PDB file of C-alpha atoms in Angstrom:
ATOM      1  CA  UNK K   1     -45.483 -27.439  38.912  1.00 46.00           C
ATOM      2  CA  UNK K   2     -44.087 -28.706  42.320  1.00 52.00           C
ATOM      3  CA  UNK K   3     -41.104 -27.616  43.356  1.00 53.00           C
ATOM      4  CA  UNK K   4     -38.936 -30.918  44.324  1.00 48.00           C
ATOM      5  CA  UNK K   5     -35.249 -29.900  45.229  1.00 59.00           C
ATOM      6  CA  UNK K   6     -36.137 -29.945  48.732  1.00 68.00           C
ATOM      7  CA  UNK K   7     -38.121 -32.355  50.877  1.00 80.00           C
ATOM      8  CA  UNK K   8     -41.745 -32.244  51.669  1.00 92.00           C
ATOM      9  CA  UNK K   9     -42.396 -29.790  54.441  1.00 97.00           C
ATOM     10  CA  UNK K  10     -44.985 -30.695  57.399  1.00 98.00           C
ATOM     11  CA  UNK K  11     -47.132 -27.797  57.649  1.00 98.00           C
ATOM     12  CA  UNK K  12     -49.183 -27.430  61.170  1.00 98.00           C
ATOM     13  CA  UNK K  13     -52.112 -26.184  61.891  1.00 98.00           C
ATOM     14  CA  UNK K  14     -55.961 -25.928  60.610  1.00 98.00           C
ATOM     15  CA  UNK K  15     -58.059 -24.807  57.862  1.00 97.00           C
ATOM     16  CA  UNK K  16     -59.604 -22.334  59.922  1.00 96.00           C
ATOM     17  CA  UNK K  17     -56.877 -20.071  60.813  1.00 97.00           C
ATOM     18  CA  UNK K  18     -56.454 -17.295  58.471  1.00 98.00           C
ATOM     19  CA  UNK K  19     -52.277 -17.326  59.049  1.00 98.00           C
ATOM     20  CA  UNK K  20     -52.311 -21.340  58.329  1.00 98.00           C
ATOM     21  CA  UNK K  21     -53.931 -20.343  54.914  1.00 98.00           C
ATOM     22  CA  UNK K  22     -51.511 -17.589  54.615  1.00 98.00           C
ATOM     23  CA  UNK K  23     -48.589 -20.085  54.750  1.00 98.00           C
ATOM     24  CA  UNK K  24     -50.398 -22.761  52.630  1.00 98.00           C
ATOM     25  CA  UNK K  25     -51.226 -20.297  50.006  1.00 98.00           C
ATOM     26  CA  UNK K  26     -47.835 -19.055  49.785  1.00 98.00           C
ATOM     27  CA  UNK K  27     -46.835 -22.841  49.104  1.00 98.00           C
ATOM     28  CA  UNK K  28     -49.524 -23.535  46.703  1.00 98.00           C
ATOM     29  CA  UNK K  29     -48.518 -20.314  44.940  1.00 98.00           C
ATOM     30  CA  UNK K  30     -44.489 -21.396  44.400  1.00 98.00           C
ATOM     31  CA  UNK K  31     -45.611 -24.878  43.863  1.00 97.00           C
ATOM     32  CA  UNK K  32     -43.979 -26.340  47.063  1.00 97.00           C
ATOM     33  CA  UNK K  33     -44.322 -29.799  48.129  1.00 97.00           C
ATOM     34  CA  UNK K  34     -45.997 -30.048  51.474  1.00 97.00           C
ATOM     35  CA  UNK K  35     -47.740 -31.877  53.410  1.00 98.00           C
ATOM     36  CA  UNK K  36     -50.547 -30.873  55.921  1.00 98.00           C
ATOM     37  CA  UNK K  37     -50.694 -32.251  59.610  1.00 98.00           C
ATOM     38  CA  UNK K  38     -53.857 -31.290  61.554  1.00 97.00           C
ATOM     39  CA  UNK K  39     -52.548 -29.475  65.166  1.00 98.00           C
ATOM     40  CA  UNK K  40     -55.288 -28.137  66.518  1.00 96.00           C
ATOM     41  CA  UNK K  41     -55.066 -25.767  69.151  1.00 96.00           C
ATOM     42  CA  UNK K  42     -54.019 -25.545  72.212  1.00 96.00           C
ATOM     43  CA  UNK K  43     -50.889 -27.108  71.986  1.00 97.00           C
ATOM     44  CA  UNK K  44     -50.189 -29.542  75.274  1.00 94.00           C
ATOM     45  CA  UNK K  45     -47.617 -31.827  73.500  1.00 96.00           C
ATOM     46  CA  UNK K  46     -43.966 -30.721  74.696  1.00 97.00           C
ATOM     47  CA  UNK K  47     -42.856 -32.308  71.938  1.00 97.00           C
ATOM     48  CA  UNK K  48     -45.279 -29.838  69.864  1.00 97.00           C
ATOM     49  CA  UNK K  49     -44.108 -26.815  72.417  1.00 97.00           C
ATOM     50  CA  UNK K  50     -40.518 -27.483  71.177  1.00 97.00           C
ATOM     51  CA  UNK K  51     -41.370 -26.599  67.841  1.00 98.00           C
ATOM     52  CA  UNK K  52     -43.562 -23.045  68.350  1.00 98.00           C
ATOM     53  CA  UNK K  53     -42.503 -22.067  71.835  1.00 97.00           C
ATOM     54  CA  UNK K  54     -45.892 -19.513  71.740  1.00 97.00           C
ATOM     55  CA  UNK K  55     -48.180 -22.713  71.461  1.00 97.00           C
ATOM     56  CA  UNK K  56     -48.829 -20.987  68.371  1.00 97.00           C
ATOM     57  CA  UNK K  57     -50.226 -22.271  64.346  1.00 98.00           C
ATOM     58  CA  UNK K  58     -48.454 -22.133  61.803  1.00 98.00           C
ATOM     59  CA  UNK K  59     -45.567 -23.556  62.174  1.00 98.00           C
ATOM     60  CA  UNK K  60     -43.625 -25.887  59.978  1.00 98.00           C
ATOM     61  CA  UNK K  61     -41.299 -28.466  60.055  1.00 98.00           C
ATOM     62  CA  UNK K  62     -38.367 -28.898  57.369  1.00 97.00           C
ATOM     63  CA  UNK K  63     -35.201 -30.848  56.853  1.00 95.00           C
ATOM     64  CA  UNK K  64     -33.538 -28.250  58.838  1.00 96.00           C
ATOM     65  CA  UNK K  65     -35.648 -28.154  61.529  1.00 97.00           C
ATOM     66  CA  UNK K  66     -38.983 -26.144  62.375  1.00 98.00           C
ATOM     67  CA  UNK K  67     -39.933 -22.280  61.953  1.00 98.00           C
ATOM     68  CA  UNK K  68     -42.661 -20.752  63.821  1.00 98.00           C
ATOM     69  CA  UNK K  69     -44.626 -17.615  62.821  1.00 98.00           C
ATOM     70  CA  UNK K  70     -46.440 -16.788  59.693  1.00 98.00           C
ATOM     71  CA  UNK K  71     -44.206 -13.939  58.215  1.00 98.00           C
ATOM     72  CA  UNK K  72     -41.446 -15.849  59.150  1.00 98.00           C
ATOM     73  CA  UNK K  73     -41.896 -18.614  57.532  1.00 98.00           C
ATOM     74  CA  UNK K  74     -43.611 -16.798  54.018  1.00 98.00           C
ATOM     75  CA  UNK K  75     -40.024 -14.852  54.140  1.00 98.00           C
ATOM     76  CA  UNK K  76     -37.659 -18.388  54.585  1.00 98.00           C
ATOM     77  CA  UNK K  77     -40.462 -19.641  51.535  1.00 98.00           C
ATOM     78  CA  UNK K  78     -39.329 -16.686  49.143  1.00 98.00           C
ATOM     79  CA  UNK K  79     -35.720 -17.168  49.871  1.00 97.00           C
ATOM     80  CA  UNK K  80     -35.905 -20.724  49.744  1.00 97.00           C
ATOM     81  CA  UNK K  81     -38.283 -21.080  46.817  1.00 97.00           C
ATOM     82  CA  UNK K  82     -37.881 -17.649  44.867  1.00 97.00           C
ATOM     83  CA  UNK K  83     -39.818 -18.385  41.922  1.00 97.00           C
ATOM     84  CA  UNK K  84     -42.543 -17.561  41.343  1.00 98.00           C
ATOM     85  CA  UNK K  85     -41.159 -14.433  42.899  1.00 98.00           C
ATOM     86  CA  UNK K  86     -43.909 -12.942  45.676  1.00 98.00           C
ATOM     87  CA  UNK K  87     -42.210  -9.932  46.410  1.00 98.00           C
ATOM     88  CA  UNK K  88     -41.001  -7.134  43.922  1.00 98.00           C
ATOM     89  CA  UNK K  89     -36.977  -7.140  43.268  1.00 97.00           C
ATOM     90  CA  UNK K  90     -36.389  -3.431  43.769  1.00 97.00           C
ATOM     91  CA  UNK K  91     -35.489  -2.985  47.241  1.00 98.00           C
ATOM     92  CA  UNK K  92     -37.645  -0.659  48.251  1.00 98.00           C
ATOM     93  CA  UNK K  93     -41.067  -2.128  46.103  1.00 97.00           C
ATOM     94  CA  UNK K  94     -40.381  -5.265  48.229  1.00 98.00           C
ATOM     95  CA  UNK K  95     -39.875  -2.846  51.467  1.00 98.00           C
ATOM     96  CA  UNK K  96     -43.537  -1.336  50.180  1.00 97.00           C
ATOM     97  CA  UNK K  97     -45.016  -4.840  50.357  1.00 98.00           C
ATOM     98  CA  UNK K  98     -43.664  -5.703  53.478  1.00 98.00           C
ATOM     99  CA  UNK K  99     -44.468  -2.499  55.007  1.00 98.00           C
ATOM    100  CA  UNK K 100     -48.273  -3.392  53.502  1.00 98.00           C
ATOM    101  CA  UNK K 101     -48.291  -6.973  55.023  1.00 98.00           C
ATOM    102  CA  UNK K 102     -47.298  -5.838  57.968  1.00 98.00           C
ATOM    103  CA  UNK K 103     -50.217  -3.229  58.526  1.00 98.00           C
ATOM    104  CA  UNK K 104     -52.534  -6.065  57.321  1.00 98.00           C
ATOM    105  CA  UNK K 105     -51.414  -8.863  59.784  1.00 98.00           C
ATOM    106  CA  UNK K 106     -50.337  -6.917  62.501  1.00 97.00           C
ATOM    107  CA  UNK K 107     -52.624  -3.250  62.503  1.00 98.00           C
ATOM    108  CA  UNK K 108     -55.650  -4.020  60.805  1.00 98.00           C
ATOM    109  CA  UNK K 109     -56.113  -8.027  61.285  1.00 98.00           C
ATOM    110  CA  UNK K 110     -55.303  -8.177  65.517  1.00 97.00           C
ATOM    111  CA  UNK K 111     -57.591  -5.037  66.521  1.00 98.00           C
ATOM    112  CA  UNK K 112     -60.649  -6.398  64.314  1.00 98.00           C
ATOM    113  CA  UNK K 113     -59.594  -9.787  66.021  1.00 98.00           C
ATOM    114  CA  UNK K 114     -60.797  -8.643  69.777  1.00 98.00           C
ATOM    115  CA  UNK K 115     -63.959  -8.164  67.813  1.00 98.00           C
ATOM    116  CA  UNK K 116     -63.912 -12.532  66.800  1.00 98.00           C
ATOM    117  CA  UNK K 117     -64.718 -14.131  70.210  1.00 98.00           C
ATOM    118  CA  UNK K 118     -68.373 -12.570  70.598  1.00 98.00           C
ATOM    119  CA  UNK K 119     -68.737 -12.154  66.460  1.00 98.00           C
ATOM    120  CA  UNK K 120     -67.819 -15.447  65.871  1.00 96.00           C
ATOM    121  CA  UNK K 121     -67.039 -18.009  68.804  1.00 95.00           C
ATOM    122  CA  UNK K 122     -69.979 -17.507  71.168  1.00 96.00           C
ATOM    123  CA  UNK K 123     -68.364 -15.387  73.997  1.00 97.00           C
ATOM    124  CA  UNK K 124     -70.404 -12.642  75.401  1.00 97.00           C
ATOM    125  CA  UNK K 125     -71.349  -9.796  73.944  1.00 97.00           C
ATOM    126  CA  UNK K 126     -68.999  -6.612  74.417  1.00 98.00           C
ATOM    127  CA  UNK K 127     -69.913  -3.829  76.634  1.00 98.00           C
ATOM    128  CA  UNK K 128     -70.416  -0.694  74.970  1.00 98.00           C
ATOM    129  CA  UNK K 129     -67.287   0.782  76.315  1.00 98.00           C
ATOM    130  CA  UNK K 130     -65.406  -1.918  74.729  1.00 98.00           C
ATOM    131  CA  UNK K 131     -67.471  -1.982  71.339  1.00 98.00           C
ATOM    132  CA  UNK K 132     -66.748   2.080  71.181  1.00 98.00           C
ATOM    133  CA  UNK K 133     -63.142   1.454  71.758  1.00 98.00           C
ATOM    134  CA  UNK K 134     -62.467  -1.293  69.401  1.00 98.00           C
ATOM    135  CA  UNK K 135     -64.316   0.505  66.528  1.00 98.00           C
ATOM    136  CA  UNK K 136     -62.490   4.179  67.107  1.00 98.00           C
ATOM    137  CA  UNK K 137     -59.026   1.603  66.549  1.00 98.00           C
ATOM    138  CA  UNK K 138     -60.358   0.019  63.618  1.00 98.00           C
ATOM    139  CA  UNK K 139     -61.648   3.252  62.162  1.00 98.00           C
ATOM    140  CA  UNK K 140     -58.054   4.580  62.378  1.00 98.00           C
ATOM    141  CA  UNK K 141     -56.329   1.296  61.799  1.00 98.00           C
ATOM    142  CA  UNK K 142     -58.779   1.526  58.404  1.00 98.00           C
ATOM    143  CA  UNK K 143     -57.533   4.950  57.414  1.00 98.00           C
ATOM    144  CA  UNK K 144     -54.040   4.167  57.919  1.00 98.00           C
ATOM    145  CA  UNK K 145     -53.656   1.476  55.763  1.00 98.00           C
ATOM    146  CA  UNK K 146     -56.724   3.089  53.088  1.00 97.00           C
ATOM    147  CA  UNK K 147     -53.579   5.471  52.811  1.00 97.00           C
ATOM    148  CA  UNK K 148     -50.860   2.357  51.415  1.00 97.00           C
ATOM    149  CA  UNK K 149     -53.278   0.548  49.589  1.00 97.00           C
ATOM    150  CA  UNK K 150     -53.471   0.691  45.596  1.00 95.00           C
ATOM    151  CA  UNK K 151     -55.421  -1.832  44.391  1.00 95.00           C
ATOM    152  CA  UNK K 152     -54.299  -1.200  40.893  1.00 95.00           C
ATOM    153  CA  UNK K 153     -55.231  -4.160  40.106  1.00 96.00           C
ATOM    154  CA  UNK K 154     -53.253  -5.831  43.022  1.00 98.00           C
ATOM    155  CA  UNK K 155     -53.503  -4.636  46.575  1.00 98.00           C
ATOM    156  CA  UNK K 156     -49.590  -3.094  46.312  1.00 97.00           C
ATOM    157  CA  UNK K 157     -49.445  -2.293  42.404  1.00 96.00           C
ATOM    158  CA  UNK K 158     -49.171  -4.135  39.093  1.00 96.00           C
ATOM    159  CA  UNK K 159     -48.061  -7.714  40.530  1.00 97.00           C
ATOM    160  CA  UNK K 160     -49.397 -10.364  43.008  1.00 98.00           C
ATOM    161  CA  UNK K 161     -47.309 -10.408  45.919  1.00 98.00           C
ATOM    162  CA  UNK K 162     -47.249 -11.704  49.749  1.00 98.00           C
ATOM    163  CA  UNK K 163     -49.446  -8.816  50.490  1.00 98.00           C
ATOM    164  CA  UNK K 164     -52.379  -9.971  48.013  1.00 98.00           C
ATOM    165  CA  UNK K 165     -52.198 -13.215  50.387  1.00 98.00           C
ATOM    166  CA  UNK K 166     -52.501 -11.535  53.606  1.00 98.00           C
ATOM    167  CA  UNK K 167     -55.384  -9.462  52.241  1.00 98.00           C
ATOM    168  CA  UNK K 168     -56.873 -11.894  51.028  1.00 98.00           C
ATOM    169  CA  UNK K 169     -57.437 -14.496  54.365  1.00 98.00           C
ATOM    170  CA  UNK K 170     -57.725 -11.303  56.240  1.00 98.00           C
ATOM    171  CA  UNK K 171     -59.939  -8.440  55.216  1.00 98.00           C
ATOM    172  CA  UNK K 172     -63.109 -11.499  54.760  1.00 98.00           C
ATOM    173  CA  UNK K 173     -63.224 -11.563  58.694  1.00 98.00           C
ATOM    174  CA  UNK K 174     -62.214  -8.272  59.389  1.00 98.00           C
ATOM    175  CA  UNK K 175     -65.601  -7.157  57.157  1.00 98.00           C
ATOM    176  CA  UNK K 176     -67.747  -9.837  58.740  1.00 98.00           C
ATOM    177  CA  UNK K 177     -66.261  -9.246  62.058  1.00 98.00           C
ATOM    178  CA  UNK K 178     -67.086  -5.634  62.139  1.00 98.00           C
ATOM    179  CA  UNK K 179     -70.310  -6.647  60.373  1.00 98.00           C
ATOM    180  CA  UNK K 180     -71.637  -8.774  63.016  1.00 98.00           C
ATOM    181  CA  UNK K 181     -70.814  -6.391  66.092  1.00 98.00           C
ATOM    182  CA  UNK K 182     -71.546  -2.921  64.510  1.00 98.00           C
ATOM    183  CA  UNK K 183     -73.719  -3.877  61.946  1.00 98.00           C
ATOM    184  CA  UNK K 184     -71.768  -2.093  59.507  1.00 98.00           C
ATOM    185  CA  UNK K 185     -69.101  -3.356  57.306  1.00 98.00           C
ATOM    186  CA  UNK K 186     -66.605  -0.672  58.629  1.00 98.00           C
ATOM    187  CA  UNK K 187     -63.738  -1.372  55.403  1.00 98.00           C
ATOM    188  CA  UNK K 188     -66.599  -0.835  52.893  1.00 98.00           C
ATOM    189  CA  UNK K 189     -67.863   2.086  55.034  1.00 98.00           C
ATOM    190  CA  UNK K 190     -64.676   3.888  54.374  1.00 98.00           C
ATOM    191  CA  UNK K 191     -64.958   2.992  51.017  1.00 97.00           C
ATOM    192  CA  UNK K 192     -62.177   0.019  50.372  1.00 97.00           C
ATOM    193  CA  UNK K 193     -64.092  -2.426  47.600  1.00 96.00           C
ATOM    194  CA  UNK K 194     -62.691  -5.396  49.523  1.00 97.00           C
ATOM    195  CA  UNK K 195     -66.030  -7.752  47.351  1.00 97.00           C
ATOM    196  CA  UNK K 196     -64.206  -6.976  44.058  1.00 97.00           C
ATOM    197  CA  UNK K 197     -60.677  -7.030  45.405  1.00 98.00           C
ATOM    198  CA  UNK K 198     -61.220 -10.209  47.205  1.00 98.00           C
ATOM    199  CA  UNK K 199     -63.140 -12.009  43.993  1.00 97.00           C
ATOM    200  CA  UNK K 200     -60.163 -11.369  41.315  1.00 97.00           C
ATOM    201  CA  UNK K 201     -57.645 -13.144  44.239  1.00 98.00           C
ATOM    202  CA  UNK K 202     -60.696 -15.674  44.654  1.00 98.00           C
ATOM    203  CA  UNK K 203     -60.532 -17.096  41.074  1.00 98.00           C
ATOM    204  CA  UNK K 204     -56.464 -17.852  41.515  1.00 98.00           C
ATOM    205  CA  UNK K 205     -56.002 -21.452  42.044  1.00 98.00           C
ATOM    206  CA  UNK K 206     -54.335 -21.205  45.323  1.00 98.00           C
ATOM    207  CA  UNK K 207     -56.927 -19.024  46.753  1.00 98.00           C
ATOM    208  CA  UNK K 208     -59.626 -21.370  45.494  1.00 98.00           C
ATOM    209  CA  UNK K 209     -57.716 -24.501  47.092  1.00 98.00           C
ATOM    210  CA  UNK K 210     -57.290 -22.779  50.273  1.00 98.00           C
ATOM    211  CA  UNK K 211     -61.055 -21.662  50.491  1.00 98.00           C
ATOM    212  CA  UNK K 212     -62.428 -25.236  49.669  1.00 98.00           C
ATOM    213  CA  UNK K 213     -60.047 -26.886  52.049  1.00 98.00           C
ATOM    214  CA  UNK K 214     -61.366 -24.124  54.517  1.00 97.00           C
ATOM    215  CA  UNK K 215     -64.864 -24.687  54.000  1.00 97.00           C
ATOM    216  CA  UNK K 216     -64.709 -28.759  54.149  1.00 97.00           C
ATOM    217  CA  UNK K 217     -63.644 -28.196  57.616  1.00 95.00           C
ATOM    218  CA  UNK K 218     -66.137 -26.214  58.668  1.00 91.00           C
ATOM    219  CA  UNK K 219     -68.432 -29.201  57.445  1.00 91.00           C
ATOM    220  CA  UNK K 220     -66.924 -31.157  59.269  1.00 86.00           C
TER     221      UNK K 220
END
């Protein structure tokens, strides 16, 4: 059901960028009522500038005014919106899931990304130096967060939470990223069942939204 004490929010940004579907699938989950506005990058506008000062999507604009950054925006979303409720109320289960996101979007997700432009945008291939840098930081990044994980049956316990979301837009590319470059899946190398994880998210509503949305613009 859509949530409709507060007004539609504008949501910027593009099907293809895993943080926009973070955002939008943290909306479809609590039922918000938003709209989407395709921003591509890189942002010229001023006008655009003066709403994410990084040039960066996602962003949003509310009746309040605009919020940049993904995490920032999930966290005014579960304040604003609290129900259903996407992080845990103890104080330290919610710290958990933070702690969780935060080694997802921020540890794991931007080292496999130096891996994206030659895996996935055409750029040139990586010298070996690089390549045997990037995977001894992904090999560790791997092992630290193998260590938070719990997958029992969600990624941070018994309940679905902001971390499930973050998983689930991320871990795809950081598999196929080190996939394509190593030629080795390096999270199912260290033996994190991402397939099965990422199927049980897969058949939520949200997630399936998200993914057809995402793969209509790749059509296109």
């Amino acid at each position: 059901m859509t949530q409709t004490t507060h007004p539609p929010i504008a949501l910027h940004g593009f099907p293809l960028s895993n943080y926009y579907n973070k955002v939008k699938m943290v909306m479809l989950e609590k039922g918000v009522a938003f709209t989407e506005v395709n921003t591509p990058l890189p942002l010229k506008d001023p006008a655009l500038r003066a709403l994410s000062p990084m040039g960066k999507v996602p962003f949003i604009v509310t009746s309040q005014g605009s919020i940049s950054e993904s995490q920032a925006i999930v966290d005014w979303l579960e304040q604003a919106f609290p129900e259903p409720a996407l992080l845990p109320s103890d104080p330290f289960e919610a710290a958990k899931v933070r702690e969780l996101t935060t080694y997802i979007d921020w540890h794991l997700e931007i080292c496999a990304r130096q891996l994206y432009g030659s895996a996935f945008f055409g750029a040139p291939p990586l010298s070996d130096a690089n390549k045997d840098r990037i995977r001894k930081q992904l090999e560790a990044t791997i092992a630290a967060f193998q260590q938070l994980v719990r997958f029992s049956p969600y990624i941070a316990g018994e309940h679905f939470t902001q971390a499930d979301i973050s998983a689930f837009v991320n871990l795809p590319l950081v598999a196929l990223a080190s996939k394509t470059i190593y030629g080795e899946d390096l999270l199912a190398a260290a033996g994190i069942d991402h397939r099965t994880y990422t199927k049980r998210i897969g058949e939520r509503a949200s997630a399936q939204k998200v993914q057809a949305d995402r793969k209509a613009s790749l059509k296109a």
